[in-house]
Short mmCIF file of N, CA, C and O in Angstrom, two decimals:
data_model
loop_
_atom_site.label_atom_id
_atom_site.label_comp_id
_atom_site.label_asym_id
_atom_site.label_seq_id
_atom_site.Cartn_x
_atom_site.Cartn_y
_atom_site.Cartn_z
N MET Y 1 29.15 1.76 -13.69
CA MET Y 1 28.01 2.81 -13.29
C MET Y 1 27.28 1.14 -13.39
O MET Y 1 26.62 1.05 -13.88
N LYS Y 2 26.04 1.38 -11.63
CA LYS Y 2 25.44 0.51 -11.41
C LYS Y 2 24.04 1.31 -11.97
O LYS Y 2 24.22 2.75 -12.42
N SER Y 3 23.18 0.51 -13.42
CA SER Y 3 21.68 0.52 -13.30
C SER Y 3 20.79 0.17 -12.35
O SER Y 3 20.82 -0.60 -12.39
N VAL Y 4 19.78 0.97 -12.27
CA VAL Y 4 18.78 1.33 -12.09
C VAL Y 4 16.95 0.86 -12.46
O VAL Y 4 17.45 1.55 -13.80
N ARG Y 5 16.57 0.45 -12.68
CA ARG Y 5 15.32 0.42 -12.46
C ARG Y 5 14.51 0.68 -11.38
O ARG Y 5 13.60 0.61 -10.26
N LEU Y 6 12.96 2.39 -11.56
CA LEU Y 6 12.54 2.69 -11.09
C LEU Y 6 11.13 2.88 -11.54
O LEU Y 6 10.82 3.06 -12.19
N LEU Y 7 9.98 2.36 -10.38
CA LEU Y 7 8.60 2.45 -10.77
C LEU Y 7 7.98 3.55 -10.04
O LEU Y 7 8.42 2.90 -9.12
N TYR Y 8 8.09 4.78 -10.25
CA TYR Y 8 6.42 5.23 -9.02
C TYR Y 8 5.16 6.07 -9.45
O TYR Y 8 4.88 5.27 -11.36
N VAL Y 9 4.35 6.03 -8.96
CA VAL Y 9 3.18 6.16 -9.44
C VAL Y 9 2.73 7.53 -8.80
O VAL Y 9 3.05 8.00 -8.21
N SER Y 10 1.50 8.79 -9.21
CA SER Y 10 1.09 9.54 -9.12
C SER Y 10 -0.03 10.09 -9.68
O SER Y 10 -0.89 8.92 -10.30
N LYS Y 11 -0.55 10.80 -8.69
CA LYS Y 11 -2.32 11.58 -9.96
C LYS Y 11 -2.05 12.89 -10.19
O LYS Y 11 -0.94 13.80 -9.80
N ILE Y 12 -2.76 12.53 -11.27
CA ILE Y 12 -2.66 14.12 -11.48
C ILE Y 12 -2.82 15.06 -10.87
O ILE Y 12 -4.14 14.97 -9.82
N LYS Y 13 -2.74 16.06 -10.96
CA LYS Y 13 -3.31 17.04 -9.93
C LYS Y 13 -4.71 18.14 -9.93
O LYS Y 13 -5.37 18.00 -9.31
N ASN Y 14 -4.43 18.00 -11.54
CA ASN Y 14 -5.59 19.15 -11.53
C ASN Y 14 -6.50 18.90 -12.99
O ASN Y 14 -6.03 18.60 -13.90
N ILE Y 15 -7.34 17.47 -12.56
CA ILE Y 15 -8.42 17.16 -13.64
C ILE Y 15 -8.99 17.43 -14.74
O ILE Y 15 -9.42 17.11 -15.62
N ASP Y 16 -9.12 18.88 -14.40
CA ASP Y 16 -9.46 19.55 -15.00
C ASP Y 16 -8.94 20.69 -16.40
O ASP Y 16 -8.88 21.17 -17.06
N SER Y 17 -7.16 19.59 -16.17
CA SER Y 17 -6.40 20.56 -16.64
C SER Y 17 -6.73 19.84 -18.46
O SER Y 17 -6.99 19.10 -18.49
N ASN Y 18 -5.87 21.12 -19.30
CA ASN Y 18 -5.87 19.99 -20.54
C ASN Y 18 -4.90 19.35 -21.13
O ASN Y 18 -3.48 18.93 -21.08
N LEU Y 19 -5.13 17.70 -20.23
CA LEU Y 19 -4.66 16.71 -20.51
C LEU Y 19 -3.85 16.30 -21.48
O LEU Y 19 -2.55 15.89 -21.58
N LYS Y 20 -3.96 16.67 -22.81
CA LYS Y 20 -3.52 16.52 -24.23
C LYS Y 20 -2.23 17.38 -24.07
O LYS Y 20 -1.20 16.74 -23.76
N ILE Y 21 -2.53 19.04 -23.94
CA ILE Y 21 -1.12 19.01 -23.43
C ILE Y 21 -0.13 19.16 -22.76
O ILE Y 21 0.85 19.09 -22.55
N ASP Y 22 -0.83 19.24 -21.94
CA ASP Y 22 0.15 18.30 -20.66
C ASP Y 22 0.76 17.22 -20.92
O ASP Y 22 2.14 16.93 -20.70
N LEU Y 23 0.39 16.52 -21.04
CA LEU Y 23 1.23 14.73 -21.64
C LEU Y 23 1.97 14.74 -22.91
O LEU Y 23 2.98 14.36 -22.74
N ILE Y 24 1.80 16.06 -23.69
CA ILE Y 24 2.91 16.19 -24.80
C ILE Y 24 3.81 16.73 -24.39
O ILE Y 24 5.50 16.48 -24.67
N LYS Y 25 3.49 18.09 -23.21
CA LYS Y 25 4.66 18.37 -22.66
C LYS Y 25 5.51 17.59 -21.89
O LYS Y 25 6.82 17.57 -21.89
N ILE Y 26 4.53 16.78 -20.72
CA ILE Y 26 5.74 15.72 -19.60
C ILE Y 26 6.55 15.02 -21.04
O ILE Y 26 7.16 14.86 -20.22
N LEU Y 27 6.11 14.27 -21.67
CA LEU Y 27 6.40 13.57 -23.24
C LEU Y 27 7.68 14.25 -23.71
O LEU Y 27 8.96 13.06 -24.02
N ASP Y 28 7.51 15.40 -24.23
CA ASP Y 28 8.54 16.09 -24.91
C ASP Y 28 9.72 16.16 -23.86
O ASP Y 28 10.93 16.19 -24.18
N GLU Y 29 9.74 16.69 -22.67
CA GLU Y 29 10.55 17.24 -21.63
C GLU Y 29 11.66 15.42 -21.39
O GLU Y 29 12.07 15.83 -21.20
N ALA Y 30 10.16 14.27 -21.44
CA ALA Y 30 10.88 13.10 -21.16
C ALA Y 30 12.29 13.07 -22.19
O ALA Y 30 13.35 12.77 -21.80
N VAL Y 31 11.25 12.67 -23.07
CA VAL Y 31 12.46 12.54 -24.57
C VAL Y 31 13.82 13.43 -24.25
O VAL Y 31 14.79 12.37 -24.97
N ASP Y 32 13.47 14.54 -24.59
CA ASP Y 32 14.94 15.52 -24.75
C ASP Y 32 15.64 14.73 -23.79
O ASP Y 32 16.92 14.47 -23.65
N PHE Y 33 15.30 14.99 -21.91
CA PHE Y 33 16.25 14.68 -21.01
C PHE Y 33 17.06 13.44 -21.15
O PHE Y 33 17.60 13.08 -21.42
N ASN Y 34 15.97 12.40 -21.35
CA ASN Y 34 16.41 11.25 -21.48
C ASN Y 34 17.09 10.47 -22.32
O ASN Y 34 18.41 10.02 -22.57
N TYR Y 35 17.10 11.28 -23.74
CA TYR Y 35 18.08 11.12 -24.56
C TYR Y 35 18.90 11.83 -24.45
O TYR Y 35 20.47 11.21 -24.64
N ARG Y 36 19.62 13.02 -23.63
CA ARG Y 36 20.54 13.36 -23.55
C ARG Y 36 21.50 12.76 -21.65
O ARG Y 36 22.74 13.05 -22.40
N HIS Y 37 20.93 11.77 -21.63
CA HIS Y 37 21.09 11.26 -20.73
C HIS Y 37 21.39 10.11 -20.35
O HIS Y 37 21.25 8.71 -19.26
N ASP Y 38 20.53 8.86 -21.55
CA ASP Y 38 20.75 7.78 -21.61
C ASP Y 38 19.67 6.54 -20.89
O ASP Y 38 20.13 6.12 -19.90
N VAL Y 39 19.27 7.61 -20.44
CA VAL Y 39 17.86 6.88 -19.43
C VAL Y 39 16.11 6.33 -20.44
O VAL Y 39 16.38 7.66 -21.24
N ARG Y 40 15.99 5.69 -20.28
CA ARG Y 40 14.79 4.71 -20.65
C ARG Y 40 13.44 4.45 -20.00
O ARG Y 40 13.52 4.93 -18.71
N GLY Y 41 12.21 4.25 -20.95
CA GLY Y 41 11.61 3.93 -19.73
C GLY Y 41 9.82 4.02 -20.74
O GLY Y 41 10.07 4.04 -21.64
N VAL Y 42 8.96 4.04 -19.86
CA VAL Y 42 7.89 3.74 -20.48
C VAL Y 42 6.66 5.22 -19.61
O VAL Y 42 7.14 5.76 -18.35
N LEU Y 43 5.91 5.92 -19.60
CA LEU Y 43 4.66 6.64 -19.15
C LEU Y 43 3.05 6.28 -19.26
O LEU Y 43 3.25 5.43 -20.39
N TYR Y 44 3.19 5.85 -18.88
CA TYR Y 44 1.59 5.15 -18.55
C TYR Y 44 0.72 6.50 -17.74
O TYR Y 44 0.60 6.75 -16.77
N TYR Y 45 -0.53 6.42 -18.83
CA TYR Y 45 -1.42 7.41 -17.81
C TYR Y 45 -2.60 6.47 -18.29
O TYR Y 45 -3.42 6.05 -18.74
N GLY Y 46 -3.56 6.34 -16.95
CA GLY Y 46 -5.04 5.81 -17.01
C GLY Y 46 -5.82 6.62 -15.81
O GLY Y 46 -5.35 6.57 -14.84
N HIS Y 47 -6.86 6.60 -16.30
CA HIS Y 47 -7.70 7.64 -15.03
C HIS Y 47 -7.37 8.04 -13.65
O HIS Y 47 -7.76 8.01 -12.33
N GLY Y 48 -6.42 9.44 -14.07
CA GLY Y 48 -6.03 10.53 -13.36
C GLY Y 48 -4.90 9.41 -13.05
O GLY Y 48 -3.95 10.44 -12.35
N TYR Y 49 -4.34 8.63 -13.42
CA TYR Y 49 -2.64 8.06 -12.58
C TYR Y 49 -1.50 8.10 -13.53
O TYR Y 49 -1.84 7.88 -14.74
N PHE Y 50 -0.93 8.14 -13.64
CA PHE Y 50 0.45 8.41 -13.95
C PHE Y 50 1.63 7.20 -13.31
O PHE Y 50 1.47 7.02 -12.00
N VAL Y 51 1.88 6.41 -14.22
CA VAL Y 51 2.47 5.41 -13.91
C VAL Y 51 4.16 5.40 -14.24
O VAL Y 51 4.16 5.88 -16.14
N GLN Y 52 5.12 5.59 -14.18
CA GLN Y 52 6.43 6.06 -14.68
C GLN Y 52 7.46 5.10 -14.23
O GLN Y 52 7.25 4.72 -13.33
N CYS Y 53 8.33 4.17 -15.16
CA CYS Y 53 9.00 3.32 -15.30
C CYS Y 53 10.54 3.86 -15.52
O CYS Y 53 9.89 4.14 -17.40
N LEU Y 54 11.70 4.17 -14.78
CA LEU Y 54 12.36 4.61 -15.47
C LEU Y 54 13.68 3.76 -15.56
O LEU Y 54 14.19 2.88 -13.99
N GLU Y 55 14.93 3.48 -16.81
CA GLU Y 55 15.79 2.77 -16.27
C GLU Y 55 17.22 3.77 -16.57
O GLU Y 55 16.97 4.62 -17.68
N GLY Y 56 18.37 3.31 -16.18
CA GLY Y 56 19.18 3.92 -16.37
C GLY Y 56 20.41 4.52 -15.29
O GLY Y 56 20.48 2.99 -14.43
N GLN Y 57 21.51 5.01 -15.76
CA GLN Y 57 22.60 4.79 -14.32
C GLN Y 57 21.93 5.55 -12.90
O GLN Y 57 21.26 6.06 -13.19
N LYS Y 58 22.58 4.68 -11.79
CA LYS Y 58 21.55 5.10 -10.58
C LYS Y 58 21.46 6.58 -10.06
O LYS Y 58 20.90 7.05 -10.12
N ASN Y 59 23.26 7.21 -10.40
CA ASN Y 59 23.00 9.12 -10.40
C ASN Y 59 21.78 9.48 -11.03
O ASN Y 59 21.67 10.53 -10.46
N ILE Y 60 21.83 9.48 -11.93
CA ILE Y 60 21.04 10.30 -12.95
C ILE Y 60 19.47 9.88 -12.74
O ILE Y 60 18.81 11.23 -12.46
N VAL Y 61 19.66 8.67 -12.14
CA VAL Y 61 17.88 8.03 -12.47
C VAL Y 61 17.05 8.77 -10.73
O VAL Y 61 16.37 8.98 -10.58
N ASP Y 62 18.28 8.54 -9.54
CA ASP Y 62 17.56 8.80 -8.46
C ASP Y 62 18.21 11.21 -8.71
O ASP Y 62 16.84 11.27 -7.73
N ASP Y 63 18.84 11.17 -9.34
CA ASP Y 63 18.72 12.89 -9.24
C ASP Y 63 17.63 13.24 -10.01
O ASP Y 63 16.72 13.83 -9.85
N LEU Y 64 17.07 12.65 -11.23
CA LEU Y 64 16.28 12.66 -11.94
C LEU Y 64 14.53 12.91 -11.29
O LEU Y 64 13.56 14.15 -10.54
N PHE Y 65 14.60 11.54 -10.39
CA PHE Y 65 13.04 11.29 -9.70
C PHE Y 65 13.02 12.69 -8.29
O PHE Y 65 12.13 12.74 -8.22
N TYR Y 66 14.33 12.35 -7.49
CA TYR Y 66 13.86 13.41 -6.71
C TYR Y 66 14.00 14.67 -6.17
O TYR Y 66 13.83 15.90 -5.41
N ASN Y 67 15.08 15.49 -7.63
CA ASN Y 67 15.09 16.67 -7.85
C ASN Y 67 14.10 17.29 -9.14
O ASN Y 67 14.16 18.54 -9.07
N LYS Y 68 13.63 16.34 -10.28
CA LYS Y 68 12.69 16.64 -10.74
C LYS Y 68 11.35 16.60 -10.93
O LYS Y 68 10.22 17.04 -10.78
N ILE Y 69 11.44 15.06 -10.84
CA ILE Y 69 9.94 14.51 -11.01
C ILE Y 69 8.94 14.62 -9.82
O ILE Y 69 7.97 15.24 -9.68
N VAL Y 70 9.56 14.74 -8.47
CA VAL Y 70 8.98 14.88 -7.10
C VAL Y 70 8.74 16.20 -7.20
O VAL Y 70 7.39 16.50 -6.47
N LYS Y 71 9.32 17.00 -7.39
CA LYS Y 71 8.58 18.28 -7.40
C LYS Y 71 8.23 18.87 -9.01
O LYS Y 71 7.53 20.08 -8.44
N ASP Y 72 7.33 18.16 -9.48
CA ASP Y 72 6.76 18.62 -10.76
C ASP Y 72 5.26 18.95 -10.06
O ASP Y 72 4.55 17.96 -9.83
N GLU Y 73 4.39 19.63 -9.86
CA GLU Y 73 3.52 20.66 -9.74
C GLU Y 73 2.82 20.26 -10.70
O GLU Y 73 1.48 19.94 -10.33
N ARG Y 74 2.69 18.82 -11.86
CA ARG Y 74 1.26 18.59 -12.67
C ARG Y 74 0.80 17.27 -11.65
O ARG Y 74 -0.14 17.07 -12.89
N HIS Y 75 1.56 16.87 -11.02
CA HIS Y 75 1.16 15.78 -10.13
C HIS Y 75 1.53 16.02 -8.72
O HIS Y 75 1.84 16.62 -8.22
N ILE Y 76 0.20 15.12 -8.08
CA ILE Y 76 0.40 14.79 -6.35
C ILE Y 76 0.55 13.47 -6.01
O ILE Y 76 0.31 12.15 -6.89
N ASN Y 77 1.28 13.02 -4.97
CA ASN Y 77 1.56 12.35 -3.81
C ASN Y 77 2.77 10.64 -5.02
O ASN Y 77 1.89 9.58 -5.18
N CYS Y 78 3.17 11.12 -5.20
CA CYS Y 78 4.27 10.36 -6.21
C CYS Y 78 5.17 9.57 -5.01
O CYS Y 78 5.40 9.61 -4.14
N GLU Y 79 4.78 8.04 -5.71
CA GLU Y 79 5.64 7.00 -4.76
C GLU Y 79 5.91 5.98 -5.35
O GLU Y 79 5.64 5.81 -6.09
N ILE Y 80 7.45 5.93 -4.87
CA ILE Y 80 8.83 4.72 -5.71
C ILE Y 80 7.84 3.15 -5.39
O ILE Y 80 7.30 3.59 -3.91
N LEU Y 81 7.50 2.60 -6.42
CA LEU Y 81 6.15 1.13 -5.98
C LEU Y 81 7.64 0.04 -5.82
O LEU Y 81 7.70 -0.99 -5.66
N TYR Y 82 8.31 0.66 -6.74
CA TYR Y 82 10.06 -0.92 -7.12
C TYR Y 82 11.26 0.11 -7.90
O TYR Y 82 11.27 0.84 -8.78
N TYR Y 83 12.02 -0.52 -6.97
CA TYR Y 83 13.03 0.07 -6.90
C TYR Y 83 14.25 -0.65 -6.18
O TYR Y 83 14.51 -1.38 -6.14
N THR Y 84 15.16 -1.36 -8.39
CA THR Y 84 16.40 -1.98 -8.17
C THR Y 84 17.16 -2.33 -9.28
O THR Y 84 16.96 -1.62 -10.69
N GLU Y 85 17.86 -2.61 -8.89
CA GLU Y 85 19.24 -3.01 -9.51
C GLU Y 85 18.95 -3.32 -10.66
O GLU Y 85 18.24 -4.39 -10.80
N CYS Y 86 19.53 -3.14 -12.23
CA CYS Y 86 19.32 -4.18 -13.03
C CYS Y 86 20.66 -4.22 -14.30
O CYS Y 86 21.03 -3.29 -14.57
N GLU Y 87 20.28 -5.35 -14.51
CA GLU Y 87 21.56 -5.18 -15.79
C GLU Y 87 21.09 -5.29 -17.41
O GLU Y 87 22.00 -4.94 -17.91
N ASN Y 88 19.57 -5.67 -17.43
CA ASN Y 88 19.03 -5.57 -18.69
C ASN Y 88 18.23 -4.30 -18.93
O ASN Y 88 17.27 -4.28 -18.02
N GLN Y 89 17.96 -3.60 -20.27
CA GLN Y 89 16.69 -2.65 -19.85
C GLN Y 89 15.73 -3.21 -20.75
O GLN Y 89 15.81 -3.85 -21.75
N PHE Y 90 14.08 -2.86 -20.15
CA PHE Y 90 13.48 -3.13 -20.21
C PHE Y 90 12.53 -2.65 -21.77
O PHE Y 90 12.03 -3.25 -22.70
N PHE Y 91 12.91 -1.56 -21.60
CA PHE Y 91 12.58 0.10 -22.30
C PHE Y 91 13.81 0.54 -23.59
O PHE Y 91 13.97 1.63 -23.86
N SER Y 92 14.78 -0.83 -23.66
CA SER Y 92 16.07 0.14 -24.20
C SER Y 92 15.82 1.08 -25.53
O SER Y 92 16.87 1.37 -26.43
N GLN Y 93 14.44 0.88 -26.12
CA GLN Y 93 14.10 0.93 -27.72
C GLN Y 93 13.71 2.42 -27.31
O GLN Y 93 13.76 3.06 -28.43
N TRP Y 94 13.17 2.91 -25.84
CA TRP Y 94 12.44 4.04 -25.99
C TRP Y 94 13.35 4.72 -25.30
O TRP Y 94 13.70 4.80 -23.65
N SER Y 95 13.34 6.35 -25.39
CA SER Y 95 14.24 7.20 -24.16
C SER Y 95 12.47 7.22 -23.63
O SER Y 95 12.74 7.58 -22.48
N MET Y 96 11.43 7.29 -24.25
CA MET Y 96 10.43 7.35 -23.19
C MET Y 96 8.91 6.92 -24.01
O MET Y 96 8.60 8.01 -24.99
N LYS Y 97 8.65 5.58 -23.96
CA LYS Y 97 7.44 5.63 -24.70
C LYS Y 97 6.10 6.08 -23.66
O LYS Y 97 6.03 5.68 -22.68
N PHE Y 98 4.81 6.10 -24.38
CA PHE Y 98 4.12 6.03 -23.88
C PHE Y 98 3.20 4.76 -24.17
O PHE Y 98 2.83 4.45 -25.17
N SER Y 99 1.81 4.73 -23.06
CA SER Y 99 1.38 3.66 -23.18
C SER Y 99 -0.33 3.84 -22.39
O SER Y 99 0.18 4.41 -21.26
N PRO Y 100 -1.48 4.31 -23.00
CA PRO Y 100 -2.44 4.29 -22.16
C PRO Y 100 -3.32 3.55 -21.90
O PRO Y 100 -2.73 2.30 -21.81
N ILE Y 101 -4.56 3.44 -20.95
CA ILE Y 101 -4.92 2.14 -20.33
C ILE Y 101 -5.65 1.62 -21.38
O ILE Y 101 -6.17 1.99 -22.95
N ASN Y 102 -5.64 -0.39 -21.72
CA ASN Y 102 -5.69 -0.71 -22.61
C ASN Y 102 -5.90 -1.84 -21.95
O ASN Y 102 -6.47 -2.10 -20.91
N GLN Y 103 -6.66 -2.44 -22.87
CA GLN Y 103 -7.30 -4.21 -21.73
C GLN Y 103 -6.20 -4.99 -21.23
O GLN Y 103 -6.75 -5.45 -20.39
N ASN Y 104 -5.09 -4.86 -21.90
CA ASN Y 104 -4.01 -5.62 -21.44
C ASN Y 104 -4.18 -4.86 -19.94
O ASN Y 104 -3.77 -5.72 -19.10
N ILE Y 105 -3.76 -3.95 -19.58
CA ILE Y 105 -3.56 -2.99 -18.14
C ILE Y 105 -5.23 -3.75 -17.48
O ILE Y 105 -4.52 -4.15 -16.02
N SER Y 106 -6.11 -3.43 -18.02
CA SER Y 106 -7.37 -3.62 -17.26
C SER Y 106 -7.39 -5.40 -16.87
O SER Y 106 -7.24 -5.88 -15.55
N ASP Y 107 -7.34 -6.50 -17.62
CA ASP Y 107 -6.65 -8.15 -17.25
C ASP Y 107 -6.04 -7.93 -16.78
O ASP Y 107 -6.32 -8.65 -15.39
N PHE Y 108 -4.70 -7.30 -16.30
CA PHE Y 108 -3.72 -7.56 -15.74
C PHE Y 108 -4.48 -7.53 -14.28
O PHE Y 108 -4.08 -8.28 -13.12
N PHE Y 109 -5.15 -6.11 -13.82
CA PHE Y 109 -5.49 -5.42 -12.92
C PHE Y 109 -6.90 -7.09 -12.00
O PHE Y 109 -7.06 -6.68 -11.18
N MET Y 110 -7.35 -7.32 -13.56
CA MET Y 110 -8.54 -8.13 -12.74
C MET Y 110 -8.03 -9.58 -12.24
O MET Y 110 -8.62 -10.42 -11.72
N LYS Y 111 -6.91 -9.98 -13.57
CA LYS Y 111 -6.17 -11.13 -12.75
C LYS Y 111 -5.51 -11.06 -11.48
O LYS Y 111 -5.67 -11.84 -10.46
N TYR Y 112 -5.65 -9.85 -11.04
CA TYR Y 112 -4.37 -10.40 -9.67
C TYR Y 112 -5.84 -9.93 -8.64
O TYR Y 112 -5.42 -8.84 -7.33
N HIS Y 113 -6.59 -9.66 -8.88
CA HIS Y 113 -8.13 -9.11 -8.05
C HIS Y 113 -8.37 -7.86 -7.31
O HIS Y 113 -8.19 -7.43 -6.73
N LEU Y 114 -7.41 -6.62 -8.35
CA LEU Y 114 -7.28 -5.43 -8.36
C LEU Y 114 -8.87 -5.09 -8.62
O LEU Y 114 -8.79 -5.15 -10.09
N GLU Y 115 -9.62 -4.86 -7.80
CA GLU Y 115 -10.89 -4.17 -8.28
C GLU Y 115 -11.27 -3.06 -9.93
O GLU Y 115 -12.31 -2.54 -9.96
N GLU Y 116 -10.17 -2.04 -9.25
CA GLU Y 116 -10.51 -1.01 -10.40
C GLU Y 116 -8.48 -1.35 -10.82
O GLU Y 116 -7.66 -1.22 -10.24
N PHE Y 117 -8.51 0.17 -11.72
CA PHE Y 117 -7.26 0.55 -12.03
C PHE Y 117 -6.85 1.59 -11.25
O PHE Y 117 -6.93 2.61 -11.15
N ASN Y 118 -5.52 1.52 -9.97
CA ASN Y 118 -5.38 1.90 -9.37
C ASN Y 118 -3.29 1.63 -8.65
O ASN Y 118 -4.03 0.48 -8.05
N PRO Y 119 -3.09 1.98 -9.54
CA PRO Y 119 -1.68 1.50 -9.06
C PRO Y 119 -1.13 1.20 -7.73
O PRO Y 119 -0.10 0.91 -6.90
N TYR Y 120 -1.56 1.97 -7.29
CA TYR Y 120 -0.75 2.35 -5.69
C TYR Y 120 -1.52 1.33 -4.89
O TYR Y 120 -0.91 0.92 -4.10
N LEU Y 121 -2.55 0.13 -5.25
CA LEU Y 121 -2.79 -1.21 -5.01
C LEU Y 121 -1.46 -2.08 -5.40
O LEU Y 121 -1.48 -3.56 -4.61
N LEU Y 122 -1.19 -1.69 -6.50
CA LEU Y 122 0.38 -2.70 -6.85
C LEU Y 122 0.98 -3.31 -5.47
O LEU Y 122 1.51 -1.82 -4.53
N THR Y 123 1.31 -4.76 -5.22
CA THR Y 123 2.14 -5.02 -4.02
C THR Y 123 3.58 -5.58 -4.74
O THR Y 123 3.56 -5.32 -6.19
N ALA Y 124 4.52 -6.16 -3.17
CA ALA Y 124 5.79 -6.29 -4.08
C ALA Y 124 5.53 -7.23 -4.71
O ALA Y 124 6.23 -8.18 -5.39
N GLU Y 125 4.72 -8.64 -5.07
CA GLU Y 125 3.66 -9.34 -5.65
C GLU Y 125 3.98 -9.25 -6.84
O GLU Y 125 4.40 -10.12 -7.77
N THR Y 126 3.48 -8.07 -7.15
CA THR Y 126 2.47 -7.74 -8.55
C THR Y 126 3.09 -6.76 -9.22
O THR Y 126 3.58 -6.65 -10.86
N VAL Y 127 3.97 -5.83 -8.40
CA VAL Y 127 4.74 -4.45 -9.50
C VAL Y 127 5.17 -4.74 -10.61
O VAL Y 127 5.88 -4.45 -11.39
N GLU Y 128 6.54 -6.80 -10.29
CA GLU Y 128 7.43 -6.46 -11.21
C GLU Y 128 6.53 -7.09 -12.62
O GLU Y 128 6.95 -7.15 -13.76
N LYS Y 129 5.58 -8.01 -12.08
CA LYS Y 129 4.84 -8.16 -13.20
C LYS Y 129 4.41 -7.12 -14.00
O LYS Y 129 3.93 -7.28 -14.96
N PHE Y 130 3.46 -6.07 -13.36
CA PHE Y 130 3.29 -4.88 -14.28
C PHE Y 130 4.50 -4.15 -14.92
O PHE Y 130 4.08 -3.91 -15.86
N VAL Y 131 5.52 -4.24 -13.79
CA VAL Y 131 6.46 -3.79 -15.35
C VAL Y 131 6.83 -4.75 -16.52
O VAL Y 131 6.91 -3.85 -17.59
N SER Y 132 6.59 -5.70 -16.46
CA SER Y 132 6.74 -6.93 -18.02
C SER Y 132 5.79 -6.40 -18.82
O SER Y 132 5.73 -6.81 -20.04
N VAL Y 133 4.27 -6.58 -17.86
CA VAL Y 133 3.34 -5.63 -19.00
C VAL Y 133 3.50 -4.37 -19.02
O VAL Y 133 3.48 -4.42 -20.84
N LEU Y 134 4.14 -3.50 -18.76
CA LEU Y 134 4.40 -2.74 -19.49
C LEU Y 134 5.15 -2.04 -20.01
O LEU Y 134 5.40 -2.35 -21.66
N ALA Y 135 6.22 -3.29 -20.53
CA ALA Y 135 7.88 -3.65 -21.44
C ALA Y 135 6.94 -3.82 -22.59
O ALA Y 135 7.74 -3.97 -23.66
N GLY Y 136 6.03 -5.18 -22.62
CA GLY Y 136 5.53 -5.70 -23.68
C GLY Y 136 4.48 -4.66 -24.62
O GLY Y 136 3.76 -5.07 -25.49
N GLU Y 137 3.87 -3.08 -23.85
CA GLU Y 137 3.01 -2.68 -24.51
C GLU Y 137 3.83 -1.56 -25.68
O GLU Y 137 4.41 -1.33 -25.95
N PRO Y 138 2.59 -1.66 -27.02
CA PRO Y 138 3.49 -1.00 -28.00
C PRO Y 138 3.56 0.11 -27.56
O PRO Y 138 2.40 1.00 -26.45
N GLU Y 139 3.91 1.53 -28.76
CA GLU Y 139 3.80 2.66 -28.00
C GLU Y 139 2.79 2.95 -28.80
O GLU Y 139 2.49 3.38 -30.31
N TYR Y 140 2.15 4.05 -27.91
CA TYR Y 140 1.04 5.05 -28.64
C TYR Y 140 1.81 6.62 -29.01
O TYR Y 140 2.24 6.89 -28.21
N ASP Y 141 0.86 6.57 -29.93
CA ASP Y 141 0.73 8.08 -30.20
C ASP Y 141 -0.06 8.98 -29.45
O ASP Y 141 -0.85 8.40 -29.99
N VAL Y 142 0.59 10.13 -27.89
CA VAL Y 142 -0.41 10.44 -27.40
C VAL Y 142 -1.67 11.26 -28.12
O VAL Y 142 -2.39 11.47 -27.22
N LYS Y 143 -1.24 12.24 -29.04
CA LYS Y 143 -1.61 12.72 -29.82
C LYS Y 143 -3.27 12.09 -30.65
O LYS Y 143 -4.00 13.26 -30.51
N ALA Y 144 -2.65 11.18 -30.86
CA ALA Y 144 -3.79 9.70 -31.20
C ALA Y 144 -4.90 9.59 -30.05
O ALA Y 144 -5.97 9.40 -30.24
N TYR Y 145 -4.54 9.63 -28.71
CA TYR Y 145 -5.12 9.32 -27.54
C TYR Y 145 -5.56 9.76 -26.80
O TYR Y 145 -6.65 9.83 -26.64
N VAL Y 146 -5.18 11.19 -27.04
CA VAL Y 146 -5.97 11.84 -25.94
C VAL Y 146 -6.76 13.09 -27.00
O VAL Y 146 -5.80 13.17 -27.87
N SER Y 147 -7.65 13.10 -27.34
CA SER Y 147 -8.76 14.15 -28.24
C SER Y 147 -9.09 15.50 -27.40
O SER Y 147 -9.03 15.48 -26.06
#
């Protein structure tokens, strides 16, 4: 079976919602599904944006994205920025790790002259480099991140 890496971006639908509860639910659902289906990845949240990178068998990742993620009402403007076949997994240690906005991410956007953190501004040139940055980030506890 072919393995793929998919990175998508979206915006939180309701900025006034209880972010901590939403993030915990999203991560719990992702860890459970991903563990059962051998999918790996990272969920990044910052400034109202979600960025998620998924790795796994093509048919499972495609089905997950088009039949579950796109239809999730907690976010809007879901857009694939990167999709490629992959032999090695960057996120093999995590069913789903969480990474919040931090200095490394901010530095990345400054380095590539992106004025603010807006993952929709990533280009074909920068998106692969951004995936590498996410892969190198430590895992954070969402409960400690969002108070």
